[in-house]
Amino acid sequence: MKKKILYIVCSIFILFICFIIFDNFNQKRILKNEVNTFSKKDISKDRFNTPIKTHGNYAVVEKTIKKFLDDYAVSFQNVSKVSEDKILSNMLLADNYKNDGPYFEKSYKYLNDKKLSFDNDMDILIEYCNERNIKKMIKNKNLSDYYVNLYDSLMLNDNMTKDFEDSRLLLEDYKNNMDKLFDNTKAVLDYLFTQKGNWEIQDDKILFKENSMIDQYNLLISKVNKKTNN
C-alpha cells in the first residue's frame, strides 16, 4: 500500500514537473512569436499595445516589451506630425504677413517655442532606443536573471537592433530637416522685418518696392520650399 501511494505521489510529481517544463516552453514560444509579429508593423503608424498572451513572469516580460515599443511608436508618430503643423505651414502666407507683420511677434514666439519643444522631444526619442535605456526597462521588474536575459535577447537581437538603428537615423535626418525648416522660415521673417516699409500686401500677394528685394525674398522662400518638399 505504501509503495502504491509512493508511486502515485512520484507520478504526480513527475507530471507536475513535465507540465512546468512544457508550460515554460510554450510560454517562451508564444512570447517569441509575439515579438516576431512586430517586424511586420510600421512604427510610423501602428501601435504595439496588443493583448497580453502569456502569463506569470513571461507576461511581465511581454508587457514591458509592448509598453516600451508602444510608447516609442506613439512618441514617434507625435513628432512626425510637426511637419503637418498648420500654423507653421501658414506662417509665410499673405494673411499672416498682414495680421502679424511687420514685427511678427506672435510668429517669432511660436517658431522659437515650437523648435525648442520639437528638439527636446526629438533628443529624448533618439536617446530612447539606446541599449542602456532598453535594458533599464526590465531592471525594476524584480525578475530573475533568466527572464532579464530573455528580455535582452528579444529586444537586442540583430533584427530589433537594426530596426532601432534605422529609426534613429531616420529621426536624426527628420530633426535636421525640420530644424532647417524652422531656421529658413525665421530667415524669411527676419528679412521682412528688416525691410519693413519696403513691402505691402495687395490682393493676397506681397509686393516690394525694388526688384532686388523680390529676388532676395524669393531666394529665401525657395529654401523653405526645398526643405518642405524633401
JSON list of C-alpha atoms in Angstrom, two decimals:
[
{"chain": "A", "resi": 1, "resn": "MET", "atom": "CA", "xyz": [0.00, 0.00, 0.00]},
{"chain": "A", "resi": 2, "resn": "LYS", "atom": "CA", "xyz": [2.82, 2.38, 0.93]},
{"chain": "A", "resi": 3, "resn": "LYS", "atom": "CA", "xyz": [4.60, 1.58, -2.33]},
{"chain": "A", "resi": 4, "resn": "LYS", "atom": "CA", "xyz": [1.43, 2.28, -4.26]},
{"chain": "A", "resi": 5, "resn": "ILE", "atom": "CA", "xyz": [0.99, 5.65, -2.55]},
{"chain": "A", "resi": 6, "resn": "LEU", "atom": "CA", "xyz": [4.64, 6.48, -3.16]},
{"chain": "A", "resi": 7, "resn": "TYR", "atom": "CA", "xyz": [4.24, 5.53, -6.82]},
{"chain": "A", "resi": 8, "resn": "ILE", "atom": "CA", "xyz": [1.19, 7.78, -7.16]},
{"chain": "A", "resi": 9, "resn": "VAL", "atom": "CA", "xyz": [2.98, 10.68, -5.46]},
{"chain": "A", "resi": 10, "resn": "CYS", "atom": "CA", "xyz": [6.04, 10.23, -7.68]},
{"chain": "A", "resi": 11, "resn": "SER", "atom": "CA", "xyz": [3.85, 10.06, -10.78]},
{"chain": "A", "resi": 12, "resn": "ILE", "atom": "CA", "xyz": [2.03, 13.25, -9.81]},
{"chain": "A", "resi": 13, "resn": "PHE", "atom": "CA", "xyz": [5.35, 14.96, -9.12]},
{"chain": "A", "resi": 14, "resn": "ILE", "atom": "CA", "xyz": [6.75, 13.86, -12.48]},
{"chain": "A", "resi": 15, "resn": "LEU", "atom": "CA", "xyz": [3.61, 15.02, -14.25]},
{"chain": "A", "resi": 16, "resn": "PHE", "atom": "CA", "xyz": [3.85, 18.36, -12.44]},
{"chain": "A", "resi": 17, "resn": "ILE", "atom": "CA", "xyz": [7.48, 18.80, -13.50]},
{"chain": "A", "resi": 18, "resn": "CYS", "atom": "CA", "xyz": [6.58, 17.88, -17.07]},
{"chain": "A", "resi": 19, "resn": "PHE", "atom": "CA", "xyz": [3.74, 20.38, -17.02]},
{"chain": "A", "resi": 20, "resn": "ILE", "atom": "CA", "xyz": [6.06, 23.14, -15.80]},
{"chain": "A", "resi": 21, "resn": "ILE", "atom": "CA", "xyz": [8.64, 22.31, -18.47]},
{"chain": "A", "resi": 22, "resn": "PHE", "atom": "CA", "xyz": [6.02, 22.20, -21.20]},
{"chain": "A", "resi": 23, "resn": "ASP", "atom": "CA", "xyz": [4.35, 25.39, -19.96]},
{"chain": "A", "resi": 24, "resn": "ASN", "atom": "CA", "xyz": [7.67, 27.26, -19.88]},
{"chain": "A", "resi": 25, "resn": "PHE", "atom": "CA", "xyz": [8.48, 26.05, -23.37]},
{"chain": "A", "resi": 26, "resn": "ASN", "atom": "CA", "xyz": [5.04, 27.09, -24.62]},
{"chain": "A", "resi": 27, "resn": "GLN", "atom": "CA", "xyz": [5.12, 30.50, -22.94]},
{"chain": "A", "resi": 28, "resn": "LYS", "atom": "CA", "xyz": [8.53, 31.23, -24.39]},
{"chain": "A", "resi": 29, "resn": "ARG", "atom": "CA", "xyz": [7.31, 30.19, -27.84]},
{"chain": "A", "resi": 30, "resn": "ILE", "atom": "CA", "xyz": [4.25, 32.45, -27.60]},
{"chain": "A", "resi": 31, "resn": "LEU", "atom": "CA", "xyz": [6.39, 35.36, -26.43]},
{"chain": "A", "resi": 32, "resn": "LYS", "atom": "CA", "xyz": [8.85, 34.95, -29.31]},
{"chain": "A", "resi": 33, "resn": "ASN", "atom": "CA", "xyz": [6.02, 34.72, -31.81]},
{"chain": "A", "resi": 34, "resn": "GLU", "atom": "CA", "xyz": [4.54, 37.96, -30.46]},
{"chain": "A", "resi": 35, "resn": "VAL", "atom": "CA", "xyz": [7.84, 39.77, -30.83]},
{"chain": "A", "resi": 36, "resn": "ASN", "atom": "CA", "xyz": [8.32, 38.34, -34.33]},
{"chain": "A", "resi": 37, "resn": "THR", "atom": "CA", "xyz": [4.99, 39.82, -35.43]},
{"chain": "A", "resi": 38, "resn": "PHE", "atom": "CA", "xyz": [6.34, 43.28, -34.60]},
{"chain": "A", "resi": 39, "resn": "SER", "atom": "CA", "xyz": [8.67, 43.13, -37.59]},
{"chain": "A", "resi": 40, "resn": "LYS", "atom": "CA", "xyz": [5.59, 43.43, -39.80]},
{"chain": "A", "resi": 41, "resn": "LYS", "atom": "CA", "xyz": [4.42, 46.62, -38.07]},
{"chain": "A", "resi": 42, "resn": "ASP", "atom": "CA", "xyz": [5.19, 50.16, -39.18]},
{"chain": "A", "resi": 43, "resn": "ILE", "atom": "CA", "xyz": [6.30, 52.28, -36.25]},
{"chain": "A", "resi": 44, "resn": "SER", "atom": "CA", "xyz": [5.19, 55.44, -38.07]},
{"chain": "A", "resi": 45, "resn": "LYS", "atom": "CA", "xyz": [1.51, 54.42, -37.95]},
{"chain": "A", "resi": 46, "resn": "ASP", "atom": "CA", "xyz": [0.96, 51.20, -35.96]},
{"chain": "A", "resi": 47, "resn": "ARG", "atom": "CA", "xyz": [0.52, 50.52, -32.24]},
{"chain": "A", "resi": 48, "resn": "PHE", "atom": "CA", "xyz": [2.08, 47.75, -30.15]},
{"chain": "A", "resi": 49, "resn": "ASN", "atom": "CA", "xyz": [-0.36, 47.66, -27.22]},
{"chain": "A", "resi": 50, "resn": "THR", "atom": "CA", "xyz": [-1.86, 44.33, -28.23]},
{"chain": "A", "resi": 51, "resn": "PRO", "atom": "CA", "xyz": [-3.42, 41.95, -25.65]},
{"chain": "A", "resi": 52, "resn": "ILE", "atom": "CA", "xyz": [-1.01, 40.04, -23.41]},
{"chain": "A", "resi": 53, "resn": "LYS", "atom": "CA", "xyz": [-0.94, 36.36, -24.40]},
{"chain": "A", "resi": 54, "resn": "THR", "atom": "CA", "xyz": [1.45, 34.89, -21.83]},
{"chain": "A", "resi": 55, "resn": "HIS", "atom": "CA", "xyz": [1.19, 34.58, -18.05]},
{"chain": "A", "resi": 56, "resn": "GLY", "atom": "CA", "xyz": [3.37, 34.77, -14.98]},
{"chain": "A", "resi": 57, "resn": "ASN", "atom": "CA", "xyz": [6.82, 36.27, -15.38]},
{"chain": "A", "resi": 58, "resn": "TYR", "atom": "CA", "xyz": [6.60, 35.78, -19.13]},
{"chain": "A", "resi": 59, "resn": "ALA", "atom": "CA", "xyz": [3.68, 38.20, -19.09]},
{"chain": "A", "resi": 60, "resn": "VAL", "atom": "CA", "xyz": [5.84, 40.73, -17.22]},
{"chain": "A", "resi": 61, "resn": "VAL", "atom": "CA", "xyz": [8.44, 40.47, -19.98]},
{"chain": "A", "resi": 62, "resn": "GLU", "atom": "CA", "xyz": [5.76, 40.72, -22.67]},
{"chain": "A", "resi": 63, "resn": "LYS", "atom": "CA", "xyz": [4.13, 43.77, -21.05]},
{"chain": "A", "resi": 64, "resn": "THR", "atom": "CA", "xyz": [7.49, 45.50, -20.69]},
{"chain": "A", "resi": 65, "resn": "ILE", "atom": "CA", "xyz": [8.38, 44.91, -24.35]},
{"chain": "A", "resi": 66, "resn": "LYS", "atom": "CA", "xyz": [4.99, 46.03, -25.64]},
{"chain": "A", "resi": 67, "resn": "LYS", "atom": "CA", "xyz": [4.87, 49.12, -23.44]},
{"chain": "A", "resi": 68, "resn": "PHE", "atom": "CA", "xyz": [8.37, 50.13, -24.49]},
{"chain": "A", "resi": 69, "resn": "LEU", "atom": "CA", "xyz": [7.60, 49.75, -28.19]},
{"chain": "A", "resi": 70, "resn": "ASP", "atom": "CA", "xyz": [4.15, 51.32, -27.95]},
{"chain": "A", "resi": 71, "resn": "ASP", "atom": "CA", "xyz": [5.45, 54.36, -26.04]},
{"chain": "A", "resi": 72, "resn": "TYR", "atom": "CA", "xyz": [8.16, 54.70, -28.66]},
{"chain": "A", "resi": 73, "resn": "ALA", "atom": "CA", "xyz": [5.68, 54.40, -31.55]},
{"chain": "A", "resi": 74, "resn": "VAL", "atom": "CA", "xyz": [3.30, 56.99, -30.05]},
{"chain": "A", "resi": 75, "resn": "SER", "atom": "CA", "xyz": [6.15, 59.46, -29.48]},
{"chain": "A", "resi": 76, "resn": "PHE", "atom": "CA", "xyz": [7.49, 58.78, -32.98]},
{"chain": "A", "resi": 77, "resn": "GLN", "atom": "CA", "xyz": [4.09, 59.44, -34.54]},
{"chain": "A", "resi": 78, "resn": "ASN", "atom": "CA", "xyz": [3.56, 62.61, -32.49]},
{"chain": "A", "resi": 79, "resn": "VAL", "atom": "CA", "xyz": [6.84, 64.23, -33.54]},
{"chain": "A", "resi": 80, "resn": "SER", "atom": "CA", "xyz": [6.18, 63.23, -37.14]},
{"chain": "A", "resi": 81, "resn": "LYS", "atom": "CA", "xyz": [3.05, 65.39, -37.11]},
{"chain": "A", "resi": 82, "resn": "VAL", "atom": "CA", "xyz": [5.08, 68.56, -36.56]},
{"chain": "A", "resi": 83, "resn": "SER", "atom": "CA", "xyz": [5.74, 68.77, -40.29]},
{"chain": "A", "resi": 84, "resn": "GLU", "atom": "CA", "xyz": [1.94, 68.97, -40.79]},
{"chain": "A", "resi": 85, "resn": "ASP", "atom": "CA", "xyz": [1.56, 71.87, -38.35]},
{"chain": "A", "resi": 86, "resn": "LYS", "atom": "CA", "xyz": [-0.96, 74.31, -39.88]},
{"chain": "A", "resi": 87, "resn": "ILE", "atom": "CA", "xyz": [0.32, 77.40, -38.10]},
{"chain": "A", "resi": 88, "resn": "LEU", "atom": "CA", "xyz": [3.84, 76.69, -39.29]},
{"chain": "A", "resi": 89, "resn": "SER", "atom": "CA", "xyz": [2.77, 75.97, -42.86]},
{"chain": "A", "resi": 90, "resn": "ASN", "atom": "CA", "xyz": [0.66, 79.16, -42.98]},
{"chain": "A", "resi": 91, "resn": "MET", "atom": "CA", "xyz": [3.31, 81.39, -41.45]},
{"chain": "A", "resi": 92, "resn": "LEU", "atom": "CA", "xyz": [4.67, 82.57, -44.80]},
{"chain": "A", "resi": 93, "resn": "LEU", "atom": "CA", "xyz": [1.30, 83.35, -46.35]},
{"chain": "A", "resi": 94, "resn": "ALA", "atom": "CA", "xyz": [-0.12, 86.81, -47.03]},
{"chain": "A", "resi": 95, "resn": "ASP", "atom": "CA", "xyz": [-2.70, 86.53, -44.23]},
{"chain": "A", "resi": 96, "resn": "ASN", "atom": "CA", "xyz": [-0.01, 86.10, -41.62]},
{"chain": "A", "resi": 97, "resn": "TYR", "atom": "CA", "xyz": [2.04, 88.93, -43.11]},
{"chain": "A", "resi": 98, "resn": "LYS", "atom": "CA", "xyz": [-1.00, 91.21, -42.78]},
{"chain": "A", "resi": 99, "resn": "ASN", "atom": "CA", "xyz": [-2.03, 90.07, -39.31]},
{"chain": "A", "resi": 100, "resn": "ASP", "atom": "CA", "xyz": [1.37, 89.72, -37.63]},
{"chain": "A", "resi": 101, "resn": "GLY", "atom": "CA", "xyz": [3.76, 91.82, -39.75]},
{"chain": "A", "resi": 102, "resn": "PRO", "atom": "CA", "xyz": [5.95, 93.67, -39.92]},
{"chain": "A", "resi": 103, "resn": "TYR", "atom": "CA", "xyz": [7.26, 92.80, -36.42]},
{"chain": "A", "resi": 104, "resn": "PHE", "atom": "CA", "xyz": [5.98, 89.20, -36.34]},
{"chain": "A", "resi": 105, "resn": "GLU", "atom": "CA", "xyz": [5.96, 88.97, -32.56]},
{"chain": "A", "resi": 106, "resn": "LYS", "atom": "CA", "xyz": [3.48, 86.07, -32.44]},
{"chain": "A", "resi": 107, "resn": "SER", "atom": "CA", "xyz": [5.22, 84.25, -35.28]},
{"chain": "A", "resi": 108, "resn": "TYR", "atom": "CA", "xyz": [8.66, 84.56, -33.69]},
{"chain": "A", "resi": 109, "resn": "LYS", "atom": "CA", "xyz": [7.38, 83.29, -30.36]},
{"chain": "A", "resi": 110, "resn": "TYR", "atom": "CA", "xyz": [5.58, 80.37, -31.96]},
{"chain": "A", "resi": 111, "resn": "LEU", "atom": "CA", "xyz": [8.64, 79.42, -34.03]},
{"chain": "A", "resi": 112, "resn": "ASN", "atom": "CA", "xyz": [11.01, 79.59, -31.07]},
{"chain": "A", "resi": 113, "resn": "ASP", "atom": "CA", "xyz": [8.71, 77.66, -28.73]},
{"chain": "A", "resi": 114, "resn": "LYS", "atom": "CA", "xyz": [7.88, 75.05, -31.37]},
{"chain": "A", "resi": 115, "resn": "LYS", "atom": "CA", "xyz": [11.50, 74.45, -32.29]},
{"chain": "A", "resi": 116, "resn": "LEU", "atom": "CA", "xyz": [12.59, 74.21, -28.65]},
{"chain": "A", "resi": 117, "resn": "SER", "atom": "CA", "xyz": [9.82, 71.74, -27.83]},
{"chain": "A", "resi": 118, "resn": "PHE", "atom": "CA", "xyz": [10.43, 69.74, -31.01]},
{"chain": "A", "resi": 119, "resn": "ASP", "atom": "CA", "xyz": [14.19, 69.46, -30.47]},
{"chain": "A", "resi": 120, "resn": "ASN", "atom": "CA", "xyz": [13.68, 68.40, -26.87]},
{"chain": "A", "resi": 121, "resn": "ASP", "atom": "CA", "xyz": [11.17, 65.70, -27.88]},
{"chain": "A", "resi": 122, "resn": "MET", "atom": "CA", "xyz": [13.46, 64.51, -30.66]},
{"chain": "A", "resi": 123, "resn": "ASP", "atom": "CA", "xyz": [16.51, 64.27, -28.42]},
{"chain": "A", "resi": 124, "resn": "ILE", "atom": "CA", "xyz": [14.55, 62.19, -25.91]},
{"chain": "A", "resi": 125, "resn": "LEU", "atom": "CA", "xyz": [13.21, 59.94, -28.67]},
{"chain": "A", "resi": 126, "resn": "ILE", "atom": "CA", "xyz": [16.61, 59.44, -30.29]},
{"chain": "A", "resi": 127, "resn": "GLU", "atom": "CA", "xyz": [18.10, 58.56, -26.91]},
{"chain": "A", "resi": 128, "resn": "TYR", "atom": "CA", "xyz": [15.15, 56.30, -26.03]},
{"chain": "A", "resi": 129, "resn": "CYS", "atom": "CA", "xyz": [16.33, 53.32, -28.05]},
{"chain": "A", "resi": 130, "resn": "ASN", "atom": "CA", "xyz": [19.93, 53.06, -26.95]},
{"chain": "A", "resi": 131, "resn": "GLU", "atom": "CA", "xyz": [20.96, 49.76, -25.39]},
{"chain": "A", "resi": 132, "resn": "ARG", "atom": "CA", "xyz": [21.33, 51.20, -21.89]},
{"chain": "A", "resi": 133, "resn": "ASN", "atom": "CA", "xyz": [17.79, 52.54, -21.84]},
{"chain": "A", "resi": 134, "resn": "ILE", "atom": "CA", "xyz": [16.32, 49.35, -23.33]},
{"chain": "A", "resi": 135, "resn": "LYS", "atom": "CA", "xyz": [17.93, 47.23, -20.60]},
{"chain": "A", "resi": 136, "resn": "LYS", "atom": "CA", "xyz": [16.87, 49.66, -17.88]},
{"chain": "A", "resi": 137, "resn": "MET", "atom": "CA", "xyz": [13.19, 49.00, -18.59]},
{"chain": "A", "resi": 138, "resn": "ILE", "atom": "CA", "xyz": [13.37, 45.44, -17.26]},
{"chain": "A", "resi": 139, "resn": "LYS", "atom": "CA", "xyz": [15.69, 46.09, -14.30]},
{"chain": "A", "resi": 140, "resn": "ASN", "atom": "CA", "xyz": [12.98, 47.31, -11.91]},
{"chain": "A", "resi": 141, "resn": "LYS", "atom": "CA", "xyz": [10.64, 44.37, -12.51]},
{"chain": "A", "resi": 142, "resn": "ASN", "atom": "CA", "xyz": [12.26, 42.14, -9.84]},
{"chain": "A", "resi": 143, "resn": "LEU", "atom": "CA", "xyz": [12.73, 39.25, -12.24]},
{"chain": "A", "resi": 144, "resn": "SER", "atom": "CA", "xyz": [15.33, 36.50, -12.14]},
{"chain": "A", "resi": 145, "resn": "ASP", "atom": "CA", "xyz": [18.30, 36.58, -14.48]},
{"chain": "A", "resi": 146, "resn": "TYR", "atom": "CA", "xyz": [16.55, 34.06, -16.74]},
{"chain": "A", "resi": 147, "resn": "TYR", "atom": "CA", "xyz": [13.72, 36.49, -17.58]},
{"chain": "A", "resi": 148, "resn": "VAL", "atom": "CA", "xyz": [16.02, 39.50, -17.77]},
{"chain": "A", "resi": 149, "resn": "ASN", "atom": "CA", "xyz": [18.24, 37.65, -20.24]},
{"chain": "A", "resi": 150, "resn": "LEU", "atom": "CA", "xyz": [15.16, 36.55, -22.20]},
{"chain": "A", "resi": 151, "resn": "TYR", "atom": "CA", "xyz": [14.03, 40.18, -22.45]},
{"chain": "A", "resi": 152, "resn": "ASP", "atom": "CA", "xyz": [17.50, 41.26, -23.56]},
{"chain": "A", "resi": 153, "resn": "SER", "atom": "CA", "xyz": [17.69, 38.52, -26.18]},
{"chain": "A", "resi": 154, "resn": "LEU", "atom": "CA", "xyz": [14.35, 39.58, -27.68]},
{"chain": "A", "resi": 155, "resn": "MET", "atom": "CA", "xyz": [14.88, 43.34, -27.54]},
{"chain": "A", "resi": 156, "resn": "LEU", "atom": "CA", "xyz": [18.54, 43.37, -28.55]},
{"chain": "A", "resi": 157, "resn": "ASN", "atom": "CA", "xyz": [18.65, 40.69, -31.24]},
{"chain": "A", "resi": 158, "resn": "ASP", "atom": "CA", "xyz": [20.06, 41.57, -34.65]},
{"chain": "A", "resi": 159, "resn": "ASN", "atom": "CA", "xyz": [16.71, 42.40, -36.23]},
{"chain": "A", "resi": 160, "resn": "MET", "atom": "CA", "xyz": [15.48, 44.63, -33.41]},
{"chain": "A", "resi": 161, "resn": "THR", "atom": "CA", "xyz": [18.85, 46.36, -33.12]},
{"chain": "A", "resi": 162, "resn": "LYS", "atom": "CA", "xyz": [18.79, 47.11, -36.84]},
{"chain": "A", "resi": 163, "resn": "ASP", "atom": "CA", "xyz": [15.23, 48.46, -36.61]},
{"chain": "A", "resi": 164, "resn": "PHE", "atom": "CA", "xyz": [16.19, 50.73, -33.72]},
{"chain": "A", "resi": 165, "resn": "GLU", "atom": "CA", "xyz": [19.27, 51.95, -35.59]},
{"chain": "A", "resi": 166, "resn": "ASP", "atom": "CA", "xyz": [17.26, 52.62, -38.75]},
{"chain": "A", "resi": 167, "resn": "SER", "atom": "CA", "xyz": [14.72, 54.56, -36.69]},
{"chain": "A", "resi": 168, "resn": "ARG", "atom": "CA", "xyz": [17.46, 56.56, -35.02]},
{"chain": "A", "resi": 169, "resn": "LEU", "atom": "CA", "xyz": [18.95, 57.56, -38.36]},
{"chain": "A", "resi": 170, "resn": "LEU", "atom": "CA", "xyz": [15.51, 58.44, -39.70]},
{"chain": "A", "resi": 171, "resn": "LEU", "atom": "CA", "xyz": [14.80, 60.58, -36.65]},
{"chain": "A", "resi": 172, "resn": "GLU", "atom": "CA", "xyz": [18.13, 62.39, -36.85]},
{"chain": "A", "resi": 173, "resn": "ASP", "atom": "CA", "xyz": [17.53, 63.15, -40.52]},
{"chain": "A", "resi": 174, "resn": "TYR", "atom": "CA", "xyz": [13.99, 64.33, -39.78]},
{"chain": "A", "resi": 175, "resn": "LYS", "atom": "CA", "xyz": [15.21, 66.54, -36.93]},
{"chain": "A", "resi": 176, "resn": "ASN", "atom": "CA", "xyz": [17.86, 68.06, -39.17]},
{"chain": "A", "resi": 177, "resn": "ASN", "atom": "CA", "xyz": [15.33, 68.82, -41.92]},
{"chain": "A", "resi": 178, "resn": "MET", "atom": "CA", "xyz": [12.76, 70.27, -39.52]},
{"chain": "A", "resi": 179, "resn": "ASP", "atom": "CA", "xyz": [15.36, 72.47, -37.84]},
{"chain": "A", "resi": 180, "resn": "LYS", "atom": "CA", "xyz": [16.31, 73.82, -41.26]},
{"chain": "A", "resi": 181, "resn": "LEU", "atom": "CA", "xyz": [12.64, 74.49, -41.94]},
{"chain": "A", "resi": 182, "resn": "PHE", "atom": "CA", "xyz": [12.31, 76.41, -38.68]},
{"chain": "A", "resi": 183, "resn": "ASP", "atom": "CA", "xyz": [15.50, 78.37, -39.39]},
{"chain": "A", "resi": 184, "resn": "ASN", "atom": "CA", "xyz": [14.63, 79.10, -43.03]},
{"chain": "A", "resi": 185, "resn": "THR", "atom": "CA", "xyz": [11.15, 80.25, -42.05]},
{"chain": "A", "resi": 186, "resn": "LYS", "atom": "CA", "xyz": [12.63, 82.58, -39.46]},
{"chain": "A", "resi": 187, "resn": "ALA", "atom": "CA", "xyz": [15.08, 83.90, -42.07]},
{"chain": "A", "resi": 188, "resn": "VAL", "atom": "CA", "xyz": [12.12, 84.99, -44.24]},
{"chain": "A", "resi": 189, "resn": "LEU", "atom": "CA", "xyz": [10.51, 86.77, -41.31]},
{"chain": "A", "resi": 190, "resn": "ASP", "atom": "CA", "xyz": [13.84, 88.38, -40.42]},
{"chain": "A", "resi": 191, "resn": "TYR", "atom": "CA", "xyz": [14.13, 89.71, -43.95]},
{"chain": "A", "resi": 192, "resn": "LEU", "atom": "CA", "xyz": [10.59, 91.11, -43.94]},
{"chain": "A", "resi": 193, "resn": "PHE", "atom": "CA", "xyz": [11.25, 92.70, -40.57]},
{"chain": "A", "resi": 194, "resn": "THR", "atom": "CA", "xyz": [14.44, 94.41, -41.75]},
{"chain": "A", "resi": 195, "resn": "GLN", "atom": "CA", "xyz": [12.63, 95.59, -44.91]},
{"chain": "A", "resi": 196, "resn": "LYS", "atom": "CA", "xyz": [9.53, 96.87, -43.14]},
{"chain": "A", "resi": 197, "resn": "GLY", "atom": "CA", "xyz": [8.17, 99.82, -45.06]},
{"chain": "A", "resi": 198, "resn": "ASN", "atom": "CA", "xyz": [9.51, 98.41, -48.32]},
{"chain": "A", "resi": 199, "resn": "TRP", "atom": "CA", "xyz": [6.75, 95.84, -48.86]},
{"chain": "A", "resi": 200, "resn": "GLU", "atom": "CA", "xyz": [2.98, 95.61, -48.67]},
{"chain": "A", "resi": 201, "resn": "ILE", "atom": "CA", "xyz": [0.20, 93.11, -49.24]},
{"chain": "A", "resi": 202, "resn": "GLN", "atom": "CA", "xyz": [-2.18, 93.65, -52.16]},
{"chain": "A", "resi": 203, "resn": "ASP", "atom": "CA", "xyz": [-4.73, 91.10, -53.36]},
{"chain": "A", "resi": 204, "resn": "ASP", "atom": "CA", "xyz": [-3.14, 88.46, -51.10]},
{"chain": "A", "resi": 205, "resn": "LYS", "atom": "CA", "xyz": [0.25, 89.00, -52.70]},
{"chain": "A", "resi": 206, "resn": "ILE", "atom": "CA", "xyz": [3.40, 90.56, -51.29]},
{"chain": "A", "resi": 207, "resn": "LEU", "atom": "CA", "xyz": [4.81, 93.47, -53.29]},
{"chain": "A", "resi": 208, "resn": "PHE", "atom": "CA", "xyz": [8.25, 95.05, -52.85]},
{"chain": "A", "resi": 209, "resn": "LYS", "atom": "CA", "xyz": [9.45, 98.48, -53.84]},
{"chain": "A", "resi": 210, "resn": "GLU", "atom": "CA", "xyz": [12.52, 97.14, -55.65]},
{"chain": "A", "resi": 211, "resn": "ASN", "atom": "CA", "xyz": [13.12, 94.07, -57.83]},
{"chain": "A", "resi": 212, "resn": "SER", "atom": "CA", "xyz": [16.27, 93.19, -55.89]},
{"chain": "A", "resi": 213, "resn": "MET", "atom": "CA", "xyz": [14.14, 92.78, -52.79]},
{"chain": "A", "resi": 214, "resn": "ILE", "atom": "CA", "xyz": [11.80, 90.43, -54.64]},
{"chain": "A", "resi": 215, "resn": "ASP", "atom": "CA", "xyz": [14.77, 88.34, -55.77]},
{"chain": "A", "resi": 216, "resn": "GLN", "atom": "CA", "xyz": [16.11, 88.06, -52.22]},
{"chain": "A", "resi": 217, "resn": "TYR", "atom": "CA", "xyz": [12.68, 87.21, -50.85]},
{"chain": "A", "resi": 218, "resn": "ASN", "atom": "CA", "xyz": [12.12, 84.51, -53.49]},
{"chain": "A", "resi": 219, "resn": "LEU", "atom": "CA", "xyz": [15.55, 83.04, -52.74]},
{"chain": "A", "resi": 220, "resn": "LEU", "atom": "CA", "xyz": [14.69, 82.73, -49.06]},
{"chain": "A", "resi": 221, "resn": "ILE", "atom": "CA", "xyz": [11.28, 81.26, -49.87]},
{"chain": "A", "resi": 222, "resn": "SER", "atom": "CA", "xyz": [12.89, 78.69, -52.19]},
{"chain": "A", "resi": 223, "resn": "LYS", "atom": "CA", "xyz": [14.98, 77.39, -49.29]},
{"chain": "A", "resi": 224, "resn": "VAL", "atom": "CA", "xyz": [11.83, 76.87, -47.22]},
{"chain": "A", "resi": 225, "resn": "ASN", "atom": "CA", "xyz": [10.08, 75.09, -50.07]},
{"chain": "A", "resi": 226, "resn": "LYS", "atom": "CA", "xyz": [13.12, 72.91, -50.73]},
{"chain": "A", "resi": 227, "resn": "LYS", "atom": "CA", "xyz": [13.04, 71.58, -47.17]},
{"chain": "A", "resi": 228, "resn": "THR", "atom": "CA", "xyz": [9.27, 71.23, -47.22]},
{"chain": "A", "resi": 229, "resn": "ASN", "atom": "CA", "xyz": [9.33, 69.11, -50.37]},
{"chain": "A", "resi": 230, "resn": "ASN", "atom": "CA", "xyz": [12.17, 66.83, -49.24]}
]
